[in-house]
Amino acid sequence: GYKEKIVDIREEILRKRRAGKLPGDTTSVLKAWWQAHSKWPYPTEEDKARLVQETGLQLKQINNWFINQRKRNWHTNPSTSTALKTKRK
């Protein structure tokens, strides 16, 4: 009944609280790859497999890190990005 649902919700909250930043040594490996491939930061499947081995992360975590990194830090053409921002307003 209710007790089981409360336990489930509590476990979910604790899981989410544990989620967060990746360890520094892990991100340094990912950032090193990012720096080396800054013009086109899309790792191949082989690159991703190697990064999984080097970092101990899951493939999904690697993929998400690169998606977030590109959204936050990759500016291919500044004039295009400002044009897009202007259109959104």
C-alpha positions as a Python dict, from the first residue, in 0.01 Angstrom:
ca = {
    (1, 'G'): (0, 0, 0),
    (2, 'Y'): (111, 346, 95),
    (3, 'K'): (420, 235, 286),
    (4, 'E'): (567, 70, -24),
    (5, 'K'): (500, 381, -234),
    (6, 'I'): (665, 602, 27),
    (7, 'V'): (971, 374, 30),
    (8, 'D'): (986, 386, -352),
    (9, 'I'): (964, 766, -356),
    (10, 'R'): (1229, 794, -83),
    (11, 'E'): (1467, 566, -276),
    (12, 'E'): (1413, 770, -594),
    (13, 'I'): (1491, 1094, -409),
    (14, 'L'): (1809, 945, -263),
    (15, 'R'): (1915, 821, -609),
    (16, 'K'): (1864, 1165, -759),
    (17, 'R'): (2056, 1330, -476),
    (18, 'R'): (2354, 1103, -550),
    (19, 'A'): (2346, 1197, -917),
    (20, 'G'): (2549, 1501, -1008),
    (21, 'K'): (2892, 1602, -1121),
    (22, 'L'): (3128, 1343, -1256),
    (23, 'P'): (3461, 1287, -1079),
    (24, 'G'): (3736, 1534, -1171),
    (25, 'D'): (3973, 1274, -1315),
    (26, 'T'): (3693, 1151, -1539),
    (27, 'T'): (3606, 1494, -1672),
    (28, 'S'): (3973, 1572, -1731),
    (29, 'V'): (3991, 1275, -1973),
    (30, 'L'): (3677, 1394, -2152),
    (31, 'K'): (3799, 1755, -2162),
    (32, 'A'): (4133, 1645, -2304),
    (33, 'W'): (3951, 1470, -2590),
    (34, 'W'): (3731, 1778, -2633),
    (35, 'Q'): (4034, 2009, -2659),
    (36, 'A'): (4205, 1784, -2911),
    (37, 'H'): (3893, 1775, -3130),
    (38, 'S'): (3752, 2124, -3069),
    (39, 'K'): (3677, 2193, -3436),
    (40, 'W'): (3446, 1890, -3463),
    (41, 'P'): (3371, 1748, -3114),
    (42, 'Y'): (3175, 1442, -3223),
    (43, 'P'): (3355, 1126, -3108),
    (44, 'T'): (3332, 817, -3325),
    (45, 'E'): (3197, 493, -3181),
    (46, 'E'): (3560, 379, -3140),
    (47, 'D'): (3645, 702, -2955),
    (48, 'K'): (3345, 652, -2726),
    (49, 'A'): (3443, 290, -2655),
    (50, 'R'): (3794, 404, -2564),
    (51, 'L'): (3654, 679, -2339),
    (52, 'V'): (3427, 425, -2166),
    (53, 'Q'): (3738, 214, -2093),
    (54, 'E'): (3946, 511, -1977),
    (55, 'T'): (3680, 671, -1756),
    (56, 'G'): (3473, 378, -1632),
    (57, 'L'): (3158, 568, -1731),
    (58, 'Q'): (2867, 418, -1917),
    (59, 'L'): (2825, 493, -2288),
    (60, 'K'): (2508, 689, -2210),
    (61, 'Q'): (2702, 910, -1967),
    (62, 'I'): (2970, 976, -2231),
    (63, 'N'): (2704, 1065, -2488),
    (64, 'N'): (2523, 1296, -2246),
    (65, 'W'): (2847, 1468, -2143),
    (66, 'F'): (2928, 1549, -2506),
    (67, 'I'): (2573, 1668, -2577),
    (68, 'N'): (2585, 1901, -2276),
    (69, 'Q'): (2939, 2016, -2351),
    (70, 'R'): (2848, 2108, -2709),
    (71, 'K'): (2537, 2296, -2593),
    (72, 'R'): (2729, 2490, -2329),
    (73, 'N'): (3070, 2545, -2485),
    (74, 'W'): (3082, 2491, -2859),
    (75, 'H'): (3035, 2801, -3071),
    (76, 'T'): (3095, 2725, -3436),
    (77, 'N'): (2981, 3062, -3569),
    (78, 'P'): (2908, 3345, -3323),
    (79, 'S'): (2707, 3550, -3575),
    (80, 'T'): (2470, 3256, -3632),
    (81, 'S'): (2414, 3200, -3261),
    (82, 'T'): (2325, 3567, -3202),
    (83, 'A'): (2088, 3560, -3498),
    (84, 'L'): (1912, 3259, -3345),
    (85, 'K'): (1891, 3429, -3006),
    (86, 'T'): (1738, 3739, -3165),
    (87, 'K'): (1473, 3531, -3343),
    (88, 'R'): (1367, 3361, -3019),
    (89, 'K'): (1276, 3689, -2845),
}
